[in-house]
Amino acid sequence: MKRVLMLAAENAAVAGAKVGGMADVIGDLPAALHNEHVAVDVMMPSYGFLVSQLKARFIADVSLPFRGQTTLVEVFIAPHPNVAGSAIYLLDHPHFDAGGAIYTSNNDGRPFADDADKFALMCAAAAQVICQEIVDKPDVLHLHDWHCGVLALLRAYEPRFNALQAIHTVYSVHNLSIQGQRPLCQEHSSLQAWFPELFAKLSVHHDEAMAKIIDPIHAQCFNPMRAAINLCDHLHFVSPTYAKEVMLASECGSGHYGGEGLQDDIAQRAAELRVHGILNGCFYHDTPLELPKRTEQDFAKVLDYAEQCLLNNLANNQWVASQDQIALQRLNQLRRAAKAPSCLLTSVGRLTSQKVALLLQVMADGRYAIEHLLQSLATGQSQGLLILLGSGDEHIEQQLRQVAGRWPQLLFINGFDLPLSQLLYQHGDLFMMPSSFEPCGISQMLAMKAGQPCIVHGVGGLKDTIEHQVDGWVFNGDSLADKVDAMLATVTEAVAMTEQPQFQSMRQQALANRFTWQDVAKAYCEELYEF
Ligand code: GLC
């Protein structure tokens, strides 16, 4: 069996170690790859709690130079919870412990500083562990996102880790918009601070190396995402369309998100035939689900559950948050109406500008685009409702809170709750995913799996999973304003369609779609792990 060692910051296979969609990929792939006769071990920081949570067993200490001193990192092993013969390796050091959090945000004007320190140590420790053969020697080293960029750098230029060059190394990009840049030097969190000798060597003798690892815009910064893109053997993007989009420059004006400054590097790697676009997958039930019937009781169930989530929010806080208060009032209004909405739109996702910038575009009349959408739900005889579940950037939460206060057609549940998200996938009529860019996306797959057609922006993985007017709606536009207009027109069209008989066949088509992890695993074996 081929052995792959994945290094990653997140992993949904263990409770508490998921922040975004990358965690699902790391969580789900080992089982699928196991069926293709590939054994996957995952290595990650313990974050101060995983060693005890997983009852992991101590296997070794490694000592390594970091920040100019000898640093001791402990290595633990736990069996993979779902896959026989696979392990989770945990790296433990006080540096990784941020009170249960995976990431910390620096509010001191030094973006990524603490996280960059943490992941630089993770990479150096992982390199040491592999070179000392403390873990089963991998045939493939598979790195994910900027957090692992330092390992690509060490593999290429740190003589102590020369042995790593013999290991085929793959880099997966899940989101190019976060690159983890830090100053090269003269900063507490910088390449020079982490690895003073290596930095001295590179800066004096090695222009060629420097040219591959510095930020293309801020030349005084180290860019770990760029280092990995330029230094790994193969490069993987999480959908075929995203793999093409990133070869073009991003353009703020038109709302195109592309290479984020790294387009030339990626195009260069593509010319070497080292770039692959492989869509992520999702797990499906063995027996296909029946298309769920929509009933009044379902809607009542969604409201009951949403209410419970809001009560949990209240119970866990000393003060009543106004968005929870507004949502409770809306719930009561909806119950008094004693009738399910004619069309239930749903949306589940993290509240970041990637996901909601189009909805929060300010229109000519000074209102947000989402308000025009809500207004269109209020007109005519039919009364539609949008239920939006999510948490994220405070500023976005505040904007949505204001909208929720003004519009009875919006029920905004500020938080994340897995069972409520599942109810929304099951009982919604139309799922909204108007992301400005979407490397792959999982929510659209989950909504379709439950028979709910999606309205999506035709980018990245959304374009690769939804077929316009077959199993959902895909809108596009050349400028930001065009995109917003197209989104609003598409919602109106789709809402009207829900009354038509063809809508049932669109639901059937959505339900029948398959993006299986097994297909993904096969593609990995053919494209990424073959050498
Ligand atoms: C990131 C991307 C998302 C993708 C996920 C897993 O979160 O934003 O589109 O599905 O990674 O690859």
mmCIF file of C-alpha atoms and ligand atoms in Angstrom, residues 20-25 145 173-175 238 280 350 354-355 433 437-442 444 461, ligand 1:
data_model
loop_
_atom_site.group_PDB
_atom_site.id
_atom_site.type_symbol
_atom_site.label_atom_id
_atom_site.label_comp_id
_atom_site.label_asym_id
_atom_site.label_seq_id
_atom_site.Cartn_x
_atom_site.Cartn_y
_atom_site.Cartn_z
ATOM 1 C CA GLY A 20 -13.639 25.761 7.333
ATOM 2 C CA GLY A 21 -14.124 23.426 4.398
ATOM 3 C CA MET A 22 -10.506 22.248 4.342
ATOM 4 C CA ALA A 23 -11.238 20.292 7.527
ATOM 5 C CA ASP A 24 -13.864 18.199 5.715
ATOM 6 C CA VAL A 25 -11.401 17.306 2.996
ATOM 7 C CA ASP A 145 -2.853 25.651 2.285
ATOM 8 C CA VAL A 173 -4.671 25.059 -2.429
ATOM 9 C CA HIS A 174 -8.066 25.395 -0.758
ATOM 10 C CA ASN A 175 -8.247 29.153 -0.715
ATOM 11 C CA VAL A 238 -10.003 21.996 -5.419
ATOM 12 C CA ASN A 280 -13.804 17.763 -3.681
ATOM 13 C CA ARG A 350 -19.521 31.419 7.168
ATOM 14 C CA GLN A 354 -16.114 35.711 0.095
ATOM 15 C CA LYS A 355 -19.591 34.373 0.827
ATOM 16 C CA MET A 433 -24.720 30.424 -2.599
ATOM 17 C CA PHE A 437 -15.360 33.150 -5.535
ATOM 18 C CA GLU A 438 -15.557 29.555 -4.396
ATOM 19 C CA PRO A 439 -12.583 27.232 -4.778
ATOM 20 C CA CYS A 440 -14.891 24.236 -4.392
ATOM 21 C CA GLY A 441 -17.709 24.642 -1.870
ATOM 22 C CA ILE A 442 -19.478 21.881 0.018
ATOM 23 C CA GLN A 444 -24.182 23.271 -2.548
ATOM 24 C CA GLY A 461 -16.555 24.676 -7.757
HETATM 25 C C1 GLC B 1 -12.006 26.476 1.361
HETATM 26 C C2 GLC B 1 -12.752 27.034 0.151
HETATM 27 C C3 GLC B 1 -13.936 26.166 -0.227
HETATM 28 C C4 GLC B 1 -13.514 24.705 -0.342
HETATM 29 C C5 GLC B 1 -12.799 24.264 0.923
HETATM 30 C C6 GLC B 1 -12.300 22.834 0.845
HETATM 31 O O1 GLC B 1 -12.770 26.635 2.499
HETATM 32 O O2 GLC B 1 -13.187 28.354 0.400
HETATM 33 O O3 GLC B 1 -14.486 26.571 -1.449
HETATM 34 O O4 GLC B 1 -14.650 23.910 -0.558
HETATM 35 O O5 GLC B 1 -11.699 25.096 1.183
HETATM 36 O O6 GLC B 1 -11.410 22.626 -0.212
#
